[in-house]
Short mmCIF file of N, CA and C in Angstrom, two decimals:
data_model
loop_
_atom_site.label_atom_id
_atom_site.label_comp_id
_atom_site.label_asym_id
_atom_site.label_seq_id
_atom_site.Cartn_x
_atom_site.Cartn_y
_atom_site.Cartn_z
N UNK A 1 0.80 -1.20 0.00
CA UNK A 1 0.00 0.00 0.00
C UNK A 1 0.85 1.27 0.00
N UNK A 2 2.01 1.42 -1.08
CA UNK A 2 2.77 2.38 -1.58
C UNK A 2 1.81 3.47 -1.34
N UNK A 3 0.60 3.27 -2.16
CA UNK A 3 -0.12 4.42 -2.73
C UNK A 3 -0.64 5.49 -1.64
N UNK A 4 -1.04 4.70 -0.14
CA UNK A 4 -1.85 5.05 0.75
C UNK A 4 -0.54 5.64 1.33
N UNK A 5 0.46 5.46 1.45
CA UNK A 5 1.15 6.01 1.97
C UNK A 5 2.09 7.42 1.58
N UNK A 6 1.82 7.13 0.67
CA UNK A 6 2.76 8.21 -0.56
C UNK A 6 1.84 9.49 -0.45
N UNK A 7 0.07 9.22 -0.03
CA UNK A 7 -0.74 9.87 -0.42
C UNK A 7 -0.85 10.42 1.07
N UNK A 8 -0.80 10.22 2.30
CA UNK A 8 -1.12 10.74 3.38
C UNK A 8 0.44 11.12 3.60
N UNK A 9 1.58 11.10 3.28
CA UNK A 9 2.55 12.31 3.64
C UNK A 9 2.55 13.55 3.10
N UNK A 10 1.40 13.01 2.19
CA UNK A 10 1.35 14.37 0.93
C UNK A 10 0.40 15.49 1.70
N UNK A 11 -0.58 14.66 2.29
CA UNK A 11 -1.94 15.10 2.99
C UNK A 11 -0.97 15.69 4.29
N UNK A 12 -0.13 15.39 5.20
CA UNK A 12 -0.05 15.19 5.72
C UNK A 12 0.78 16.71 6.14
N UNK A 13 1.96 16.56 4.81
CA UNK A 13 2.88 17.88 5.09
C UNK A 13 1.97 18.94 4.70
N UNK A 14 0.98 18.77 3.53
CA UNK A 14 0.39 20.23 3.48
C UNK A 14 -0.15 20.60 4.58
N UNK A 15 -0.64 19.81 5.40
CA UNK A 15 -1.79 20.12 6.35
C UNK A 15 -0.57 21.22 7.32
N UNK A 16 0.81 20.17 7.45
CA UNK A 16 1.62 21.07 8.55
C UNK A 16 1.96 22.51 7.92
N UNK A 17 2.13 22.43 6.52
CA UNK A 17 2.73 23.66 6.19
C UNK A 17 1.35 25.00 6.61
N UNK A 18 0.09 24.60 6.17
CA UNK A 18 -1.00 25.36 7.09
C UNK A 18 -0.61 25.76 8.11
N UNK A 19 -0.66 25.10 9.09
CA UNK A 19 -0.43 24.70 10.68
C UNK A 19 0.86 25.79 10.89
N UNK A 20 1.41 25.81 9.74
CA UNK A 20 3.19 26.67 10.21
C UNK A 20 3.08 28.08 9.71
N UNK A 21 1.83 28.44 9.18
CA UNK A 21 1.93 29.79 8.44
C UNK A 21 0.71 30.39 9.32
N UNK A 22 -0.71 29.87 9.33
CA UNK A 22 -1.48 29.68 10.04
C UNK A 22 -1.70 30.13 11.54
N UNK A 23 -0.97 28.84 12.34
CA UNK A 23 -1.07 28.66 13.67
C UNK A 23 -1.74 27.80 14.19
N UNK A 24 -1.69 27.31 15.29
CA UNK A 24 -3.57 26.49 15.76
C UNK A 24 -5.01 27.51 15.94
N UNK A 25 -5.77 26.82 15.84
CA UNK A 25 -6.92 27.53 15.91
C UNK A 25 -6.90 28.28 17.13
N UNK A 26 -7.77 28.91 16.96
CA UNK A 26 -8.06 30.16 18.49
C UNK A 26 -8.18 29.35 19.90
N UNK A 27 -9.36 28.47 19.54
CA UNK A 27 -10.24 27.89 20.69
C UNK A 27 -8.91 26.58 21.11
N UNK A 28 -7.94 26.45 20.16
CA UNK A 28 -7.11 24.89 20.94
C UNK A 28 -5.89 26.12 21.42
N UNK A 29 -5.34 27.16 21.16
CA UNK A 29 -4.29 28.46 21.73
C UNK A 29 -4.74 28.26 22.88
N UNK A 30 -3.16 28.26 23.91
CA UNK A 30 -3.96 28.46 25.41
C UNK A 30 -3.65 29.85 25.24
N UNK A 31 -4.08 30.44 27.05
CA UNK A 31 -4.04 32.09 27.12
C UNK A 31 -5.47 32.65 26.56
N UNK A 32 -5.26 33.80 26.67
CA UNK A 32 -6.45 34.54 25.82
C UNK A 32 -5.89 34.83 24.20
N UNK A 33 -6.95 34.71 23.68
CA UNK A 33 -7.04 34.67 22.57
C UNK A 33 -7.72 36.00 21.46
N UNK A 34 -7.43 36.03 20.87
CA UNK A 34 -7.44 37.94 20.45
C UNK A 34 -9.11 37.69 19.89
N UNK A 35 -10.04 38.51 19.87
CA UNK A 35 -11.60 38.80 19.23
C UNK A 35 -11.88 40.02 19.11
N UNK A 36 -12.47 40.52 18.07
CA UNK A 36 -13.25 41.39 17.45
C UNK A 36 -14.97 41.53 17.33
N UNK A 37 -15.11 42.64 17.32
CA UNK A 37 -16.53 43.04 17.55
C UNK A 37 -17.70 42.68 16.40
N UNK A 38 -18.41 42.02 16.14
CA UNK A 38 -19.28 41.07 15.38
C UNK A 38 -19.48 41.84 14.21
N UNK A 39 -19.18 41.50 12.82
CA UNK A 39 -19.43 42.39 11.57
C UNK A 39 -18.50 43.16 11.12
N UNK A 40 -17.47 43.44 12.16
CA UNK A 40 -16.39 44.03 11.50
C UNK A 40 -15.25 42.93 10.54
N UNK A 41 -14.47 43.82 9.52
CA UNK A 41 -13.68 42.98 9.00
C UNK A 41 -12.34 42.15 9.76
N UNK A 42 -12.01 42.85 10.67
CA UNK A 42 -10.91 41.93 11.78
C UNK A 42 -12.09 40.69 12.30
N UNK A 43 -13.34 40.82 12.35
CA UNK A 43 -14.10 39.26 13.00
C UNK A 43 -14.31 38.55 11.85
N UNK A 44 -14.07 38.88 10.77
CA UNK A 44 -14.06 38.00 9.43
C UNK A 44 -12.89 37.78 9.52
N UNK A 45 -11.77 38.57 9.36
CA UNK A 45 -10.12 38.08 9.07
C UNK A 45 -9.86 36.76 10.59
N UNK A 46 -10.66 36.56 11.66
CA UNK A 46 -10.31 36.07 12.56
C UNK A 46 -10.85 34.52 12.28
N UNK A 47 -12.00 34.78 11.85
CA UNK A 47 -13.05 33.26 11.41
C UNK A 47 -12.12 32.81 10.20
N UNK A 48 -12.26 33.47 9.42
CA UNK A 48 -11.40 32.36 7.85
C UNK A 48 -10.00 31.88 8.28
N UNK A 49 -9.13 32.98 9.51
CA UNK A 49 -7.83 32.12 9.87
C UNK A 49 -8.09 31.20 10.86
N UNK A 50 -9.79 31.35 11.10
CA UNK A 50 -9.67 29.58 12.26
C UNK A 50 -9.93 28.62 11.21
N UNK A 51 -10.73 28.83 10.27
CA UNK A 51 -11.30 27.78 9.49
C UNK A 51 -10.06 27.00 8.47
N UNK A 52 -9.28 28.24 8.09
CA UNK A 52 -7.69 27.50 7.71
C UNK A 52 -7.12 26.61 8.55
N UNK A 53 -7.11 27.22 9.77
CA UNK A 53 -6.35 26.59 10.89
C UNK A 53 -6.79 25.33 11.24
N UNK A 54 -7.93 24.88 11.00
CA UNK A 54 -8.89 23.65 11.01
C UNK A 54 -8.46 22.81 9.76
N UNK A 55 -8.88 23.20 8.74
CA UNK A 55 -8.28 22.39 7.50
C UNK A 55 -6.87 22.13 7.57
N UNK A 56 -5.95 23.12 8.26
CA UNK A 56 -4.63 22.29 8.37
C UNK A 56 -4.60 21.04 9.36
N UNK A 57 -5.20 21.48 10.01
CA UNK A 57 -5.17 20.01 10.95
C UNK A 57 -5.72 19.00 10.87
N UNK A 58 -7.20 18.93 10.06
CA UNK A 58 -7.52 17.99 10.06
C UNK A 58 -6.66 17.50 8.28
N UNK A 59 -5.86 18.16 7.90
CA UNK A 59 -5.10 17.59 6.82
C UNK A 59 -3.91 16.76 7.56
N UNK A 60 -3.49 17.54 8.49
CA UNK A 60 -2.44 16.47 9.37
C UNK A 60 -2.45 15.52 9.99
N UNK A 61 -3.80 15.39 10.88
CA UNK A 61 -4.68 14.53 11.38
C UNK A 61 -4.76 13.09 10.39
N UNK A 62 -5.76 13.51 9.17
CA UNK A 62 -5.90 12.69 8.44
C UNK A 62 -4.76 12.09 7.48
N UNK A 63 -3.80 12.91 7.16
CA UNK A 63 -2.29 12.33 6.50
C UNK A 63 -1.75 11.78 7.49
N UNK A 64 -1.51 11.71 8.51
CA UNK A 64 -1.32 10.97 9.42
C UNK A 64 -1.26 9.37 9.83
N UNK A 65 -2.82 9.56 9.56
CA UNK A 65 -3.46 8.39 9.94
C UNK A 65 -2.98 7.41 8.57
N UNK A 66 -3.41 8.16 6.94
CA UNK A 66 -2.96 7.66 6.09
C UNK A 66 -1.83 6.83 5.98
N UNK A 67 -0.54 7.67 6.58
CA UNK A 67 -0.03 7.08 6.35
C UNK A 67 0.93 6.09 6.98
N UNK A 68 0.53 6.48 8.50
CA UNK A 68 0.45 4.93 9.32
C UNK A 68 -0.45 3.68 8.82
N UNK A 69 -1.18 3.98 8.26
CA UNK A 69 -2.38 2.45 7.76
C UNK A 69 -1.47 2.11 6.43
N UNK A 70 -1.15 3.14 5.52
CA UNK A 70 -0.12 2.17 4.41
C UNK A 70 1.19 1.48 5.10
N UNK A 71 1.41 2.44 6.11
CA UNK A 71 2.69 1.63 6.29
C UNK A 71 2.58 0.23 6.91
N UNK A 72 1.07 0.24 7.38
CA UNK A 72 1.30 -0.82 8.29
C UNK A 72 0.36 -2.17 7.50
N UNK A 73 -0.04 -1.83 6.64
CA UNK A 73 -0.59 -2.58 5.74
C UNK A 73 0.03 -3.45 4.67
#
């Protein structure tokens, strides 16, 4: 299972390179965490960098997993 594996490091580094430009999401950051007042454009710029911040992880998450199951397959 070359394929499964070849395919979740792929999944796996994009997700980190997210994760490295990104950050973690707000709500997993310990400390306080920076927010803006509802409707303004800083509470939009804050939501789309959690929702990135989510897709990187669950790209790492899931390349991950990928590619422990090829390897171990």
């Amino acid at each position: 299972m070359i394929y499964l594996m070849i395919m979740g490091l792929g999944l796996g580094f994009h997700g980190a390179l997210i994760l490295w430009v990104a950050g973690l999401p707000r709500m997993l950051r310990p400390g306080e965490s920076p927010t803006a007042e509802k409707g303004t454009p800083r509470a939009f710029m804050l939501f789309w960098l959690d929702q990135y911040s989510f897709i990187g992880l669950g790209l790492l998450l899931l390349g991950s997993a990928m590619a422990l199951t090829g390897y171990l397959l």
